[in-house]
Coordinates of C-alpha atoms in Angstrom, one line a residue:
Chain A
M2 CA -5.9 20.5 -18.4
K3 CA -3.0 18.2 -19.4
L4 CA -0.7 20.3 -17.3
I5 CA -2.9 20.1 -14.2
W6 CA -3.2 16.3 -14.7
K7 CA 0.6 16.0 -15.0
F8 CA 1.0 18.1 -11.9
F9 CA -1.3 16.0 -9.8
K10 CA -0.1 12.6 -11.0
S11 CA 3.5 13.2 -10.0
I12 CA 5.0 11.1 -7.3
R13 CA 7.3 13.9 -6.5
L14 CA 4.2 15.9 -5.5
T15 CA 3.3 13.1 -3.1
I16 CA 6.8 13.4 -1.5
Y17 CA 6.5 17.1 -1.2
L18 CA 3.0 17.0 0.3
C19 CA 4.1 14.4 2.8
V20 CA 7.0 16.6 3.9
I21 CA 4.6 19.5 4.3
Y22 CA 2.2 17.3 6.2
I23 CA 5.1 16.4 8.6
I24 CA 6.1 20.0 9.1
L25 CA 2.4 21.0 9.7
S26 CA 2.0 18.2 12.2
L27 CA 5.1 19.2 14.0
W28 CA 3.7 22.8 14.3
G29 CA 0.3 21.4 15.3
S30 CA 1.7 19.2 18.1
F31 CA 3.4 22.1 19.7
S32 CA 0.4 24.4 19.1
L33 CA -1.7 21.9 21.1
Q34 CA 0.7 22.3 24.0
I35 CA 1.1 26.0 24.0
D36 CA -2.6 26.9 23.5
G37 CA -4.1 23.9 25.3
D38 CA -7.2 25.8 26.4
L39 CA -8.1 26.7 22.9
Y40 CA -8.3 23.0 21.9
K41 CA -10.1 21.7 25.0
T42 CA -13.4 21.3 23.1
I43 CA -12.0 20.0 19.7
D44 CA -12.8 16.4 20.5
N45 CA -16.3 17.2 21.9
E46 CA -17.6 18.7 18.6
V47 CA -17.6 17.8 14.9
L48 CA -14.5 19.1 13.3
F49 CA -16.1 21.6 10.9
N50 CA -18.3 23.0 13.7
W51 CA -15.3 23.5 15.9
L52 CA -13.4 25.1 13.1
R53 CA -16.3 27.5 12.4
Q54 CA -17.0 28.4 16.1
T55 CA -13.6 28.2 17.7
G56 CA -11.0 27.7 15.0
R57 CA -11.8 30.6 12.7
P58 CA -11.9 33.3 15.3
A59 CA -8.5 32.2 16.5
I60 CA -7.0 31.8 13.0
N61 CA -3.6 33.1 14.0
K62 CA -3.3 30.1 16.4
T63 CA -5.2 27.4 14.5
S64 CA -4.1 28.1 10.9
W65 CA -2.1 24.9 11.0
I66 CA -5.3 22.9 11.0
F67 CA -6.6 24.8 8.0
L68 CA -3.3 24.3 6.2
L69 CA -3.3 20.6 7.2
I70 CA -6.8 20.2 5.6
I71 CA -5.7 22.0 2.4
N72 CA -2.6 19.7 2.3
I73 CA -4.8 16.6 2.8
V74 CA -7.1 17.6 0.0
F75 CA -4.1 18.0 -2.3
L76 CA -2.8 14.7 -1.1
G77 CA -6.3 13.1 -1.8
I78 CA -6.4 14.6 -5.3
N79 CA -2.8 13.5 -6.0
T80 CA -3.6 10.0 -4.9
L81 CA -6.7 9.8 -7.0
V82 CA -5.1 11.2 -10.2
C83 CA -1.9 9.1 -9.7
T84 CA -4.0 5.9 -9.2
I85 CA -6.2 6.5 -12.2
D86 CA -3.0 7.2 -14.3
R87 CA -1.3 4.1 -13.0
L88 CA -4.4 1.9 -13.3
A89 CA -4.3 2.0 -17.1
N90 CA -0.7 0.9 -17.1
I91 CA -1.3 -1.8 -14.6
W92 CA -4.3 -3.1 -16.5
K93 CA -2.2 -3.2 -19.7
R94 CA 0.6 -5.0 -17.9
V95 CA -1.8 -7.7 -16.4
F96 CA -4.0 -8.3 -19.4
N97 CA -1.9 -7.5 -22.5
R98 CA 0.7 -10.2 -22.5
N99 CA 2.7 -8.9 -25.3
L100 CA 5.3 -11.1 -27.1
N101 CA 6.0 -8.6 -29.8
I102 CA 9.1 -7.1 -28.0
Q103 CA 12.6 -6.2 -29.1
I104 CA 16.0 -7.2 -27.6
E105 CA 16.4 -3.5 -26.5
F106 CA 13.6 -3.9 -24.1
L107 CA 15.2 -7.0 -22.6
N108 CA 18.5 -5.1 -22.2
S109 CA 16.7 -2.2 -20.5
L110 CA 15.5 -4.5 -17.6
K111 CA 17.2 -4.3 -14.3
F112 CA 17.5 -8.1 -13.8
R113 CA 19.1 -9.9 -16.7
S114 CA 20.8 -13.2 -17.2
E115 CA 22.2 -15.0 -20.3
K116 CA 23.6 -18.3 -21.3
I117 CA 24.9 -20.2 -24.4
A118 CA 23.7 -23.7 -24.8
E119 CA 23.7 -26.5 -27.3
G120 CA 20.8 -28.7 -28.5
D121 CA 17.3 -28.4 -29.8
P122 CA 15.7 -25.0 -29.1
E123 CA 12.3 -26.7 -28.6
V124 CA 13.8 -29.1 -25.9
I125 CA 15.4 -26.1 -24.2
K126 CA 12.1 -24.2 -24.4
N127 CA 10.3 -27.2 -22.8
V128 CA 12.9 -27.4 -20.0
I129 CA 12.6 -23.7 -19.3
L130 CA 8.7 -23.9 -19.3
T131 CA 8.9 -26.8 -16.9
Q132 CA 11.1 -24.8 -14.6
L133 CA 8.7 -21.8 -14.8
H134 CA 5.6 -23.9 -14.1
R135 CA 7.2 -25.6 -11.2
K136 CA 7.9 -22.1 -9.7
G137 CA 4.3 -21.2 -10.2
Y138 CA 4.6 -19.0 -13.3
N139 CA 1.9 -18.6 -16.0
T140 CA 3.5 -18.7 -19.4
I141 CA 2.8 -18.0 -23.1
T142 CA 5.2 -18.8 -25.9
S143 CA 5.7 -17.5 -29.4
V144 CA 5.9 -19.8 -32.5
P145 CA 9.6 -20.0 -33.5
D146 CA 9.6 -19.8 -37.3
K147 CA 7.3 -16.7 -37.3
Q148 CA 9.4 -14.8 -34.9
Q149 CA 11.8 -13.1 -37.1
T150 CA 12.7 -9.8 -35.5
T151 CA 14.4 -6.8 -37.0
D152 CA 17.4 -6.9 -34.7
N153 CA 18.3 -10.6 -35.4
A154 CA 17.5 -12.6 -38.5
C155 CA 17.9 -16.0 -36.7
P156 CA 14.8 -17.9 -35.5
R157 CA 13.8 -16.9 -32.1
I158 CA 11.3 -18.3 -29.4
I159 CA 10.1 -15.8 -27.0
I160 CA 8.7 -16.9 -23.6
Y161 CA 6.7 -14.6 -21.4
A162 CA 5.9 -15.6 -17.8
D163 CA 4.3 -13.9 -14.9
K164 CA 3.5 -14.7 -11.3
N165 CA 1.0 -13.2 -8.9
C166 CA -0.1 -10.8 -11.7
F167 CA -3.3 -9.8 -10.0
F168 CA -1.4 -8.5 -7.0
A169 CA -0.3 -5.7 -9.3
F170 CA -3.6 -4.2 -8.3
A171 CA -2.7 -4.2 -4.6
E172 CA -1.2 -0.7 -4.7
V173 CA -4.5 0.5 -6.4
I174 CA -6.4 -1.0 -3.5
V175 CA -4.1 0.9 -1.0
H176 CA -4.7 4.2 -2.8
F177 CA -8.4 3.5 -3.1
A178 CA -8.6 2.8 0.7
F179 CA -6.7 6.0 1.4
I180 CA -9.2 8.1 -0.6
L181 CA -12.1 6.2 1.1
L182 CA -10.5 7.0 4.5
L183 CA -10.3 10.7 3.7
L184 CA -13.9 10.6 2.4
G185 CA -15.1 8.9 5.5
H186 CA -13.4 11.4 7.7
L187 CA -14.8 14.3 5.7
I188 CA -18.4 12.9 6.0
T189 CA -18.0 12.6 9.7
S190 CA -16.4 16.0 10.0
I191 CA -19.4 17.6 8.2
Y192 CA -22.5 15.5 8.9
G193 CA -21.6 13.9 12.2
S194 CA -23.0 14.9 15.5
K195 CA -21.7 14.7 19.1
S196 CA -23.7 15.1 22.3
I197 CA -21.8 14.7 25.5
D198 CA -22.6 14.9 29.2
N199 CA -26.1 13.6 28.9
V200 CA -27.1 12.7 32.5
A201 CA -29.5 9.8 32.7
W202 CA -31.2 9.1 36.0
K203 CA -32.4 5.6 36.9
N204 CA -36.0 4.9 35.8
Y205 CA -36.2 8.3 34.0
K206 CA -36.2 9.1 30.3
T207 CA -33.4 11.3 29.2
V208 CA -34.0 13.4 26.1
I209 CA -31.0 13.6 23.8
P210 CA -30.7 17.0 22.1
N211 CA -31.4 16.9 18.3
K212 CA -32.3 13.2 18.4
T213 CA -35.6 11.6 17.7
F214 CA -35.3 9.2 20.6
S215 CA -34.7 9.3 24.4
V216 CA -32.8 7.0 26.7
L217 CA -34.2 5.2 29.7
L218 CA -31.7 4.1 32.4
H219 CA -32.9 0.8 33.9
D220 CA -30.0 0.2 36.3
I221 CA -26.3 0.7 36.9
N222 CA -23.6 -1.8 38.1
M223 CA -20.2 -1.0 39.5
R224 CA -17.5 -3.4 40.7
F225 CA -14.2 -2.5 42.3
Y226 CA -10.9 -4.2 42.9
P227 CA -9.9 -4.6 46.6
S228 CA -7.5 -1.7 46.0
G229 CA -10.6 0.6 45.2
Q230 CA -9.8 0.9 41.5
P231 CA -12.8 0.3 39.2
E232 CA -12.9 -3.2 37.8
D233 CA -16.1 -2.9 35.7
F234 CA -18.9 -0.6 35.4
S235 CA -22.0 -0.9 33.2
A236 CA -25.5 0.7 32.6
D237 CA -28.6 -1.1 31.5
I238 CA -30.3 1.3 29.1
G239 CA -33.2 1.3 26.7
I240 CA -33.9 3.4 23.6
I241 CA -37.4 4.9 23.8
K242 CA -39.0 6.0 20.5
D243 CA -42.7 7.0 20.3
N244 CA -43.1 5.8 23.9
N245 CA -42.0 2.3 23.0
E246 CA -38.7 0.7 24.1
V247 CA -37.2 -0.2 20.7
T248 CA -34.0 -1.7 22.0
R249 CA -32.2 -2.5 25.3
K250 CA -28.6 -3.3 26.1
V251 CA -26.2 -3.3 29.0
I252 CA -23.5 -0.9 27.9
K253 CA -20.0 -0.5 29.3
I254 CA -16.8 0.9 28.2
N255 CA -15.7 -0.9 24.9
Y256 CA -19.3 -2.1 24.4
P257 CA -21.5 0.9 23.4
L258 CA -25.1 0.6 22.0
F259 CA -25.6 1.1 18.3
Y260 CA -28.9 2.4 17.2
D261 CA -30.1 3.9 13.9
G262 CA -26.7 5.4 13.0
N263 CA -26.1 6.6 16.5
V264 CA -23.7 5.2 19.1
V265 CA -24.5 5.5 22.9
Y266 CA -21.5 5.4 25.1
L267 CA -21.3 5.1 28.9
T268 CA -18.7 7.7 30.0
N269 CA -19.4 7.8 33.7
L270 CA -21.8 6.7 36.4
G271 CA -22.4 7.0 40.1
Y272 CA -24.8 7.9 43.0
D273 CA -25.9 11.5 43.6
Q274 CA -25.3 11.9 47.3
S275 CA -28.0 14.5 47.8
A276 CA -30.8 12.6 46.0
N277 CA -29.4 9.2 46.9
W278 CA -30.2 8.1 43.3
P279 CA -28.1 6.4 40.7
Y280 CA -27.2 8.1 37.4
A281 CA -25.1 7.5 34.2
V282 CA -23.4 10.0 32.0
L283 CA -23.9 9.2 28.4
T284 CA -22.3 10.4 25.1
V285 CA -24.4 10.0 22.0
N286 CA -22.5 10.3 18.7
S287 CA -23.6 10.0 15.1
D288 CA -20.6 9.2 12.9
P289 CA -21.8 8.6 9.4
G290 CA -18.3 8.3 8.0
A291 CA -17.1 5.6 10.5
K292 CA -18.2 2.8 8.3
F293 CA -16.2 4.2 5.4
V294 CA -13.2 4.5 7.6
L295 CA -13.6 1.0 8.9
W296 CA -13.8 -0.5 5.3
A297 CA -10.9 1.8 4.3
G298 CA -8.8 0.2 7.1
I299 CA -9.7 -3.3 6.0
F300 CA -8.9 -2.5 2.3
F301 CA -5.7 -0.7 3.3
M302 CA -4.4 -3.8 5.2
I303 CA -5.3 -6.1 2.3
G304 CA -3.6 -3.8 -0.2
L305 CA -0.6 -3.4 1.9
L306 CA -0.3 -7.2 2.3
G307 CA -0.4 -7.6 -1.5
T308 CA 2.0 -4.7 -2.1
F309 CA 4.7 -5.6 0.4
F310 CA 4.5 -9.3 0.9
V311 CA 3.6 -10.7 -2.5
T312 CA 6.0 -10.2 -5.3
Y313 CA 4.5 -9.7 -8.8
R314 CA 7.1 -10.9 -11.4
R315 CA 7.4 -10.8 -15.1
I316 CA 10.0 -12.6 -17.1
W317 CA 10.9 -12.5 -20.8
I318 CA 13.1 -15.1 -22.2
F319 CA 14.6 -15.1 -25.8
I320 CA 15.8 -18.4 -27.1
T321 CA 17.7 -17.7 -30.3
S322 CA 19.3 -20.2 -32.7
L323 CA 22.7 -18.7 -33.7
E324 CA 24.3 -19.3 -37.1
N325 CA 27.0 -21.4 -35.5
G326 CA 24.4 -23.9 -34.3
Q327 CA 24.5 -22.8 -30.7
I328 CA 21.5 -21.5 -28.7
E329 CA 21.5 -18.2 -27.0
I330 CA 19.2 -17.9 -24.0
K331 CA 18.7 -14.3 -22.8
A332 CA 16.3 -13.5 -19.9
G333 CA 15.2 -10.3 -18.3
A334 CA 12.9 -9.7 -15.4
W335 CA 10.7 -7.1 -13.8
I336 CA 9.6 -7.2 -10.2
N337 CA 7.3 -4.8 -8.2
Q338 CA 9.8 -4.7 -5.4
T339 CA 13.5 -4.1 -4.9
G340 CA 14.1 -7.8 -5.9
Y341 CA 17.5 -8.5 -4.7
K342 CA 17.0 -12.3 -5.2
M343 CA 15.6 -12.0 -8.7
D344 CA 19.0 -12.5 -10.3
K345 CA 19.4 -15.9 -8.6
E346 CA 15.9 -16.9 -9.7
L347 CA 16.6 -15.9 -13.4
E348 CA 19.8 -18.0 -13.3
N349 CA 17.9 -21.0 -11.9
I350 CA 15.2 -20.8 -14.5
I351 CA 17.6 -20.7 -17.5
Chain B
M16 CA 6.8 -17.2 40.3
D17 CA 7.8 -13.6 41.2
K18 CA 11.3 -14.8 41.9
L19 CA 11.5 -16.8 38.7
F20 CA 10.4 -13.8 36.7
L21 CA 13.0 -11.6 38.6
Y22 CA 15.7 -14.2 37.7
F23 CA 14.9 -14.4 34.0
F24 CA 14.5 -10.7 33.7
S25 CA 17.7 -10.0 35.4
V26 CA 19.5 -12.5 33.2
S27 CA 17.9 -10.7 30.1
L28 CA 19.3 -7.4 31.5
V29 CA 22.8 -8.9 32.0
L30 CA 22.8 -10.4 28.5
A31 CA 21.6 -7.1 26.9
G32 CA 24.5 -5.5 28.8
I33 CA 27.0 -8.0 27.5
G34 CA 25.6 -7.5 24.0
S35 CA 26.0 -3.8 24.3
S36 CA 29.6 -4.1 25.4
A37 CA 30.2 -6.4 22.4
S38 CA 28.5 -3.9 20.1
I39 CA 30.7 -1.1 21.4
T40 CA 33.7 -3.3 20.9
F41 CA 32.5 -4.0 17.4
F42 CA 32.5 -0.2 16.6
A43 CA 36.1 0.1 18.0
F44 CA 37.4 -3.1 16.5
P45 CA 35.2 -4.4 13.7
R46 CA 35.3 -8.1 13.4
K47 CA 33.0 -10.6 11.8
S48 CA 33.4 -12.9 14.8
L49 CA 31.9 -10.2 17.0
L50 CA 28.8 -10.2 14.9
N51 CA 28.7 -13.9 15.3
I52 CA 28.9 -13.6 19.1
L53 CA 26.1 -11.0 19.0
K54 CA 23.9 -13.4 17.1
H55 CA 24.4 -16.1 19.8
I56 CA 23.7 -13.5 22.6
L57 CA 20.5 -12.6 20.7
F58 CA 19.3 -16.2 20.7
V59 CA 19.8 -16.6 24.5
T60 CA 18.3 -13.1 25.3
L61 CA 15.3 -13.9 23.2
F62 CA 14.9 -17.1 25.2
T63 CA 15.2 -15.5 28.6
Y64 CA 13.1 -12.5 27.6
S65 CA 10.4 -14.8 26.2
V66 CA 10.3 -16.8 29.5
S67 CA 10.0 -13.5 31.4
L68 CA 7.2 -12.4 29.1
I69 CA 5.3 -15.7 29.7
L70 CA 5.8 -15.5 33.5
R71 CA 4.7 -11.8 33.6
T72 CA 1.6 -12.7 31.6
I73 CA 0.8 -15.5 34.1
L74 CA 1.5 -13.2 37.0
C75 CA -0.7 -10.3 35.9
R76 CA -3.3 -12.4 33.8
Y77 CA -3.3 -9.9 31.0
A78 CA -1.1 -9.0 28.1
P79 CA 1.8 -7.1 29.9
M80 CA 1.7 -3.8 28.0
T81 CA 0.3 -1.3 30.4
G82 CA 2.3 1.4 32.2
L83 CA 6.0 2.4 31.8
F84 CA 7.6 -0.9 33.0
E85 CA 5.5 -3.2 30.9
S86 CA 5.7 -1.1 27.8
L87 CA 9.6 -0.9 28.1
F88 CA 9.7 -4.6 28.8
F89 CA 7.5 -5.5 25.9
F90 CA 9.5 -3.2 23.6
G91 CA 12.6 -5.0 24.8
W92 CA 11.1 -8.4 23.9
S93 CA 9.9 -7.0 20.5
I94 CA 13.4 -5.9 19.7
C95 CA 14.8 -9.4 20.3
F96 CA 12.0 -11.0 18.5
M97 CA 12.2 -8.9 15.3
C98 CA 16.0 -9.1 15.2
F99 CA 15.5 -12.9 15.3
I100 CA 12.9 -12.8 12.5
V101 CA 15.1 -10.6 10.3
W102 CA 18.1 -12.9 10.9
L103 CA 15.9 -15.9 10.0
R104 CA 14.7 -14.3 6.8
F105 CA 17.9 -12.7 5.6
G106 CA 20.6 -14.5 7.5
E107 CA 22.2 -11.2 8.4
T108 CA 23.2 -9.7 11.8
F109 CA 25.0 -6.4 10.8
F110 CA 22.2 -4.4 12.5
L111 CA 22.8 -6.0 15.9
P112 CA 25.5 -3.5 17.1
F113 CA 22.8 -0.8 16.9
S114 CA 20.0 -3.0 18.4
F115 CA 21.8 -4.3 21.5
P116 CA 22.6 -0.8 23.1
M117 CA 18.9 0.2 22.6
L118 CA 17.8 -3.1 24.0
F119 CA 20.1 -2.5 27.1
L120 CA 18.9 1.0 27.7
L121 CA 15.3 0.0 27.5
T122 CA 15.8 -3.0 29.7
L123 CA 17.8 -1.0 32.3
K124 CA 15.1 1.7 32.4
A125 CA 12.5 -1.0 32.8
Y126 CA 14.5 -2.7 35.6
F127 CA 14.6 0.5 37.6
S128 CA 10.9 1.3 37.0
S129 CA 8.1 0.2 39.3
W130 CA 7.3 -3.5 38.7
K131 CA 4.0 -3.4 40.6
I132 CA 1.2 -5.2 38.9
N133 CA -1.8 -2.9 38.8
P134 CA -5.3 -4.2 38.2
L135 CA -6.4 -3.7 34.7
F136 CA -8.6 -0.5 34.0
P137 CA -11.9 -1.6 32.3
A138 CA -11.1 0.3 29.0
L139 CA -8.0 -1.9 28.5
K140 CA -10.0 -5.2 28.7
T141 CA -10.3 -5.6 24.9
I142 CA -8.4 -7.5 22.2
W143 CA -8.1 -4.3 20.2
F144 CA -5.8 -2.8 23.0
A145 CA -3.5 -5.8 22.9
L146 CA -3.4 -5.7 19.1
H147 CA -2.8 -2.0 19.0
V148 CA 0.1 -2.0 21.5
S149 CA 1.8 -5.2 20.5
T150 CA 1.9 -4.3 16.7
S151 CA 3.1 -0.7 17.7
F152 CA 6.1 -2.2 19.5
L153 CA 6.8 -4.7 16.8
A154 CA 6.7 -1.9 14.3
Y155 CA 9.0 0.3 16.5
S156 CA 11.4 -2.6 16.8
I157 CA 11.7 -3.2 13.1
F158 CA 12.2 0.6 12.5
L159 CA 15.1 0.2 14.8
I160 CA 16.5 -2.5 12.5
G161 CA 15.9 0.0 9.6
F162 CA 17.9 2.5 11.6
G163 CA 20.7 0.0 12.1
G164 CA 20.6 -0.9 8.4
G165 CA 20.8 2.8 7.4
A166 CA 23.6 3.5 9.8
C167 CA 25.6 0.5 8.6
Y168 CA 25.1 1.6 5.0
L169 CA 26.8 4.9 5.8
L170 CA 29.5 3.2 7.9
K171 CA 30.4 1.0 5.0
S172 CA 32.3 3.9 3.3
A173 CA 34.8 3.9 6.2
S174 CA 37.5 1.5 5.2
R175 CA 37.7 -0.3 8.6
Y176 CA 34.1 -1.4 8.3
S177 CA 34.1 -2.2 4.6
D178 CA 35.1 -5.9 4.9
V179 CA 33.0 -6.7 7.9
L180 CA 29.6 -5.3 6.7
P181 CA 27.6 -7.0 3.9
E182 CA 27.3 -5.4 0.4
R183 CA 25.6 -2.1 0.3
D184 CA 22.8 -3.3 -2.0
K185 CA 21.9 -6.0 0.5
M186 CA 21.9 -3.6 3.5
D187 CA 19.8 -1.1 1.4
F188 CA 17.3 -3.9 0.6
I189 CA 17.0 -5.1 4.2
T190 CA 16.6 -1.5 5.4
Y191 CA 13.8 -1.0 2.8
R192 CA 12.1 -4.3 3.7
A193 CA 12.3 -3.5 7.4
S194 CA 10.6 -0.2 6.7
A195 CA 7.9 -1.9 4.6
W196 CA 7.2 -4.5 7.4
G197 CA 7.2 -1.7 9.9
F198 CA 4.9 0.4 8.0
F199 CA 2.4 -2.6 7.6
L200 CA 2.5 -3.3 11.3
F201 CA 2.2 0.4 12.3
T202 CA -0.7 0.8 9.9
F203 CA -2.4 -2.2 11.5
S204 CA -1.6 -0.8 15.0
M205 CA -3.3 2.5 14.0
F206 CA -6.3 0.6 12.6
A207 CA -6.7 -1.5 15.8
G208 CA -6.2 1.6 17.9
G209 CA -8.8 3.4 15.9
I210 CA -11.4 0.7 16.5
W211 CA -10.5 0.5 20.1
A212 CA -10.8 4.3 20.5
Y213 CA -14.1 4.3 18.6
L214 CA -15.6 1.6 21.0
A215 CA -14.0 2.9 24.2
W216 CA -13.4 6.7 23.8
C217 CA -16.3 7.7 21.5
N218 CA -13.9 8.8 18.7
Y219 CA -11.5 6.9 16.4
F220 CA -9.3 9.9 16.3
I221 CA -8.6 12.5 19.0
W222 CA -6.5 15.6 18.7
T223 CA -3.7 14.9 21.1
P224 CA 0.1 15.2 20.4
K225 CA 0.5 11.3 20.6
E226 CA -2.1 10.8 17.8
I227 CA -0.7 13.6 15.7
W228 CA 2.9 12.2 16.1
S229 CA 1.6 8.8 15.3
I230 CA 0.2 10.0 12.0
L231 CA 3.3 12.1 11.4
L232 CA 5.4 8.9 11.9
W233 CA 3.1 7.0 9.5
T234 CA 3.3 9.8 6.9
F235 CA 7.1 9.8 7.3
Y236 CA 7.3 6.1 6.4
A237 CA 4.8 6.6 3.6
F238 CA 7.1 9.4 2.3
Y239 CA 10.1 7.1 2.6
L240 CA 8.5 4.2 0.7
H241 CA 7.2 6.6 -2.0
A242 CA 10.7 8.2 -2.2
R243 CA 12.2 4.9 -2.9
L244 CA 10.0 4.6 -6.0
L245 CA 12.0 7.4 -7.5
N246 CA 15.4 6.2 -8.6
E247 CA 17.3 9.1 -7.3
W248 CA 16.0 8.5 -3.7
S249 CA 18.1 5.4 -2.9
G250 CA 21.4 4.6 -1.3
K251 CA 22.6 7.3 1.2
R252 CA 19.5 9.4 1.1
C253 CA 17.3 6.4 2.1
A254 CA 19.9 5.4 4.7
W255 CA 19.5 8.8 6.3
L256 CA 15.7 8.4 6.1
G257 CA 15.9 5.1 8.0
I258 CA 17.9 6.9 10.7
L259 CA 15.6 9.9 10.9
G260 CA 12.5 7.6 10.9
F261 CA 13.7 5.9 14.1
I262 CA 14.3 9.2 15.7
F263 CA 10.7 10.1 15.0
T264 CA 9.7 6.7 16.3
M265 CA 11.4 7.2 19.7
F266 CA 10.0 10.7 20.0
T267 CA 6.5 9.4 19.3
Y268 CA 6.9 6.6 21.9
L269 CA 8.8 8.3 24.7
G270 CA 9.3 12.0 23.8
V271 CA 5.6 12.8 23.4
S272 CA 4.6 10.8 26.4
L273 CA 7.2 12.3 28.7
L274 CA 7.6 15.8 27.3
M275 CA 4.1 16.6 26.2
K276 CA 0.7 16.7 27.8
S277 CA -1.4 13.9 26.2
S278 CA -4.4 11.9 27.4
H279 CA -2.9 9.0 25.4
S280 CA -0.5 7.1 27.7
L281 CA 2.7 5.3 26.6

């Protein structure tokens, strides 16, 4: 079990899966070109239905989609395991503000700065704290006379400071959103439904296959530019359930009608020349995963904002009174991004 | 108004041409003064391009991002804008010798494309379309800066460029930040595009080469950003990824639309 967990938490696995995804997508985009006829109906059906009815019989040509799905499942598991694994560390980092650290830890940090000063360590501590507070850091400080560490017998004050610490969870939000997105798409791919080319005649009820309601077309409206290109087209429709009109809306492209988990789209309209009677062509989809996908998108953007545009910083500062009466100030910092300006910030602080 | 637009757009083309010539000169005779000249050309080009953009918007009364001409034109403006933003943020111009030739080629292609203003198709009359397209081009533009950053990182090893270009760490950092901003913008573009497609085309995702390549490009940059988390994936490797990323970007934008059959336009 541990081995499986270790396998799936690896960021190296993420990289390999991304590379495989890219290769499969390349294969797929060319397959869509070469076998265009095979994929004609893929957008008119729910994915898993299409895979069952069209994809599986032509497995030699559509195997890239199956491999892509397997790859995405692995990517989803990898993301989930990696996120859970990192969550514990992030939690510890944010809520366990540990001052019981050794000089070796400070020396292992990427960003470091040090200085020798003279004066009262308490005054130096207060100056540094003021600087940190001015820059928006939250701080905690150790008591000097109790801080006798193994590596140095001199009295030492340790300051810990962090900034934007809750943004450490931003990457978790991104990964959570990615899993939600996959989940939403999976739900739609299994439980969704699509009904295309439903012709609704004016003043007639149109029965939609496999739905408990029908659609009544009240009227249509078309406007054209002087050039003859369509400017606007719309259809006034009502939803009929148990012989009652339960809702009514003028639908047009970009403005479909939402009813009871179903979406009614206007895809075409016109006049039948032989009957001299207006009609509208409707698509009725049920997309139970769409809400998940929408929320995933929102969370994804929020998470990315926090991950890329807010820097979460942690600083440790050791103020040590040396035997010769001087004060040694050593600082080290950790930052969640490649913090090229962090050196300067440390220098400013101490 | 038409003439004014023609005037400003032509000036933008000439400036992009001058910038390209200065860029080529920089590759042959690398001098810091040339980078400084390119910076000033960028400021003027951004001004003339922005005026052209405002004029075009007034002329067509919608966000000018439909069709080949407008998409190339908007891409050109996005390159100027993002180069300016990166200069503002980091005070660096080392990527400009790579940005200007691209800007010139796009502007030249736009100049010789049909400028005709077509009435807007009903499906395009939504804020989601404008958001989708504008953020796409801003992302493409910043990926171009990532490309320039990566290429400069590799050029730095040649002795003739070593004094002119900034420190490798700084270029590496700017390339990484460019990719992160680009990834954010491109994710937003896909999100806006998904909402638009859901409302207009009945599906938030359709199986066309354009959509597949868009996800491929997104995955590529996700891969790049994850790869940077591993210590051994930095420096030269990341520089090459920045270059490869922009090649994917250009194929997603132009290659797929021009070479493959796709219901998704430019």
